[in-house]
Amino acid sequence: AESQPVCFPSWYDGSCLPPTLAGSTASIPCIETQHTSYLTTNNDTRYCLPTGDWAQPGKVSQCQLRLVEDNKTEGLNISVLIYMIGYTLSLLALFGALFIFLSSRE
């Protein structure tokens, strides 16, 4: 019996394409990376050509970017506000100490 060509495992956009029989389509889950966040409800696909080579990826991916949620930006704004208040209080304390030091010199 003659063996059917197979597309070997390969890295594709941070995911590993599994070994796939020629003429079949591999399905990989959409993943989150450090810089991008995708909706994980869809899978991306890649076709294995009859020759046993992976087809070039299409221009349109099944993975859709997750929109930034409002609470993430609110949390960021609160963090910046707390930082600025702390920085301002620290600077005021420094100026107060400097004023006391300079005014008490004889």
PDB file of C-alpha atoms in Angstrom:
ATOM      1  CA  ALA A   1       0.000   0.000   0.000  1.00  0.00           C
ATOM      2  CA  GLU A   2       1.302   3.426  -0.950  1.00  0.00           C
ATOM      3  CA  SER A   3       1.405   5.990   1.841  1.00  0.00           C
ATOM      4  CA  GLN A   4      -0.431   9.278   1.438  1.00  0.00           C
ATOM      5  CA  PRO A   5       1.659  12.495   1.651  1.00  0.00           C
ATOM      6  CA  VAL A   6       1.456  14.362   4.920  1.00  0.00           C
ATOM      7  CA  CYS A   7       2.120  17.986   5.834  1.00  0.00           C
ATOM      8  CA  PHE A   8       4.575  17.962   8.721  1.00  0.00           C
ATOM      9  CA  PRO A   9       4.034  19.993  11.912  1.00  0.00           C
ATOM     10  CA  SER A  10       4.933  23.640  11.459  1.00  0.00           C
ATOM     11  CA  TRP A  11       4.803  26.894  13.464  1.00  0.00           C
ATOM     12  CA  TYR A  12       2.214  29.382  12.221  1.00  0.00           C
ATOM     13  CA  ASP A  13       1.538  32.704  14.027  1.00  0.00           C
ATOM     14  CA  GLY A  14       2.530  31.324  17.415  1.00  0.00           C
ATOM     15  CA  SER A  15       0.563  28.091  17.001  1.00  0.00           C
ATOM     16  CA  CYS A  16       1.795  24.680  15.971  1.00  0.00           C
ATOM     17  CA  LEU A  17       0.048  23.208  12.955  1.00  0.00           C
ATOM     18  CA  PRO A  18      -0.508  19.482  13.593  1.00  0.00           C
ATOM     19  CA  PRO A  19       0.557  16.818  11.094  1.00  0.00           C
ATOM     20  CA  THR A  20      -2.213  16.742   8.491  1.00  0.00           C
ATOM     21  CA  LEU A  21      -3.032  14.389   5.632  1.00  0.00           C
ATOM     22  CA  ALA A  22      -2.589  15.848   2.132  1.00  0.00           C
ATOM     23  CA  GLY A  23      -5.779  17.396   0.796  1.00  0.00           C
ATOM     24  CA  SER A  24      -7.084  18.106   4.317  1.00  0.00           C
ATOM     25  CA  THR A  25      -7.448  21.263   6.336  1.00  0.00           C
ATOM     26  CA  ALA A  26      -5.841  21.727   9.746  1.00  0.00           C
ATOM     27  CA  SER A  27      -7.740  23.701  12.351  1.00  0.00           C
ATOM     28  CA  ILE A  28      -5.911  25.573  15.107  1.00  0.00           C
ATOM     29  CA  PRO A  29      -7.417  27.633  17.934  1.00  0.00           C
ATOM     30  CA  CYS A  30      -6.964  31.391  17.946  1.00  0.00           C
ATOM     31  CA  ILE A  31      -4.466  32.228  20.666  1.00  0.00           C
ATOM     32  CA  GLU A  32      -3.652  35.261  22.748  1.00  0.00           C
ATOM     33  CA  THR A  33      -0.139  36.653  22.546  1.00  0.00           C
ATOM     34  CA  GLN A  34       1.596  39.336  24.550  1.00  0.00           C
ATOM     35  CA  HIS A  35       0.549  42.051  22.105  1.00  0.00           C
ATOM     36  CA  THR A  36      -2.718  40.784  20.648  1.00  0.00           C
ATOM     37  CA  SER A  37      -5.896  39.332  22.048  1.00  0.00           C
ATOM     38  CA  TYR A  38      -8.218  37.304  19.806  1.00  0.00           C
ATOM     39  CA  LEU A  39     -11.716  36.027  20.367  1.00  0.00           C
ATOM     40  CA  THR A  40     -11.190  32.370  21.232  1.00  0.00           C
ATOM     41  CA  THR A  41     -14.576  31.258  19.869  1.00  0.00           C
ATOM     42  CA  ASN A  42     -13.163  30.796  16.339  1.00  0.00           C
ATOM     43  CA  ASN A  43     -10.453  28.571  14.906  1.00  0.00           C
ATOM     44  CA  ASP A  44      -8.021  29.466  12.148  1.00  0.00           C
ATOM     45  CA  THR A  45      -7.430  26.990   9.320  1.00  0.00           C
ATOM     46  CA  ARG A  46      -4.574  26.102   6.974  1.00  0.00           C
ATOM     47  CA  TYR A  47      -4.867  23.804   3.953  1.00  0.00           C
ATOM     48  CA  CYS A  48      -2.460  20.919   3.308  1.00  0.00           C
ATOM     49  CA  LEU A  49      -1.836  20.662  -0.447  1.00  0.00           C
ATOM     50  CA  PRO A  50      -2.004  17.255  -2.195  1.00  0.00           C
ATOM     51  CA  THR A  51       1.801  17.453  -2.548  1.00  0.00           C
ATOM     52  CA  GLY A  52       2.254  17.399   1.244  1.00  0.00           C
ATOM     53  CA  ASP A  53       3.158  21.099   1.509  1.00  0.00           C
ATOM     54  CA  TRP A  54       1.281  23.729   3.494  1.00  0.00           C
ATOM     55  CA  ALA A  55      -0.658  26.239   1.383  1.00  0.00           C
ATOM     56  CA  GLN A  56       0.171  29.902   1.892  1.00  0.00           C
ATOM     57  CA  PRO A  57      -2.084  31.460   4.538  1.00  0.00           C
ATOM     58  CA  GLY A  58      -4.986  33.506   3.263  1.00  0.00           C
ATOM     59  CA  LYS A  59      -5.159  37.251   3.709  1.00  0.00           C
ATOM     60  CA  VAL A  60      -8.247  36.930   5.906  1.00  0.00           C
ATOM     61  CA  SER A  61      -7.924  35.079   9.192  1.00  0.00           C
ATOM     62  CA  GLN A  62     -10.822  33.482  11.056  1.00  0.00           C
ATOM     63  CA  CYS A  63      -9.338  34.952  14.237  1.00  0.00           C
ATOM     64  CA  GLN A  64     -10.942  38.262  15.171  1.00  0.00           C
ATOM     65  CA  LEU A  65      -9.211  40.789  17.401  1.00  0.00           C
ATOM     66  CA  ARG A  66     -10.852  41.237  20.780  1.00  0.00           C
ATOM     67  CA  LEU A  67     -11.955  44.821  21.355  1.00  0.00           C
ATOM     68  CA  VAL A  68     -10.482  46.608  24.351  1.00  0.00           C
ATOM     69  CA  GLU A  69     -12.937  46.509  27.221  1.00  0.00           C
ATOM     70  CA  ASP A  70     -13.881  49.747  28.941  1.00  0.00           C
ATOM     71  CA  ASN A  71     -12.978  48.466  32.446  1.00  0.00           C
ATOM     72  CA  LYS A  72      -9.384  47.874  31.341  1.00  0.00           C
ATOM     73  CA  THR A  73      -9.014  51.538  30.378  1.00  0.00           C
ATOM     74  CA  GLU A  74     -10.793  52.635  33.569  1.00  0.00           C
ATOM     75  CA  GLY A  75      -8.328  50.598  35.626  1.00  0.00           C
ATOM     76  CA  LEU A  76      -5.470  52.224  33.744  1.00  0.00           C
ATOM     77  CA  ASN A  77      -6.852  55.705  34.377  1.00  0.00           C
ATOM     78  CA  ILE A  78      -7.209  54.991  38.116  1.00  0.00           C
ATOM     79  CA  SER A  79      -3.628  53.684  38.256  1.00  0.00           C
ATOM     80  CA  VAL A  80      -2.312  56.831  36.569  1.00  0.00           C
ATOM     81  CA  LEU A  81      -4.365  59.004  38.927  1.00  0.00           C
ATOM     82  CA  ILE A  82      -2.996  57.229  42.028  1.00  0.00           C
ATOM     83  CA  TYR A  83       0.542  57.544  40.641  1.00  0.00           C
ATOM     84  CA  MET A  84       0.137  61.268  39.987  1.00  0.00           C
ATOM     85  CA  ILE A  85      -1.308  61.943  43.471  1.00  0.00           C
ATOM     86  CA  GLY A  86       1.572  60.064  45.106  1.00  0.00           C
ATOM     87  CA  TYR A  87       4.156  61.820  42.958  1.00  0.00           C
ATOM     88  CA  THR A  88       2.662  65.251  43.751  1.00  0.00           C
ATOM     89  CA  LEU A  89       2.541  64.583  47.512  1.00  0.00           C
ATOM     90  CA  SER A  90       6.137  63.380  47.463  1.00  0.00           C
ATOM     91  CA  LEU A  91       7.263  66.486  45.584  1.00  0.00           C
ATOM     92  CA  LEU A  92       5.388  68.775  47.988  1.00  0.00           C
ATOM     93  CA  ALA A  93       7.011  67.019  50.981  1.00  0.00           C
ATOM     94  CA  LEU A  94      10.429  67.496  49.384  1.00  0.00           C
ATOM     95  CA  PHE A  95       9.843  71.222  48.817  1.00  0.00           C
ATOM     96  CA  GLY A  96       8.542  71.588  52.398  1.00  0.00           C
ATOM     97  CA  ALA A  97      11.629  69.874  53.812  1.00  0.00           C
ATOM     98  CA  LEU A  98      13.888  72.015  51.629  1.00  0.00           C
ATOM     99  CA  PHE A  99      12.111  75.199  52.787  1.00  0.00           C
ATOM    100  CA  ILE A 100      12.488  74.216  56.464  1.00  0.00           C
ATOM    101  CA  PHE A 101      16.152  73.322  55.943  1.00  0.00           C
ATOM    102  CA  LEU A 102      17.009  76.598  54.184  1.00  0.00           C
ATOM    103  CA  SER A 103      15.059  78.785  56.624  1.00  0.00           C
ATOM    104  CA  SER A 104      16.695  77.236  59.733  1.00  0.00           C
ATOM    105  CA  ARG A 105      20.284  77.833  58.570  1.00  0.00           C
ATOM    106  CA  GLU A 106      22.159  80.473  60.554  1.00  0.00           C
TER     107      GLU A 106
END
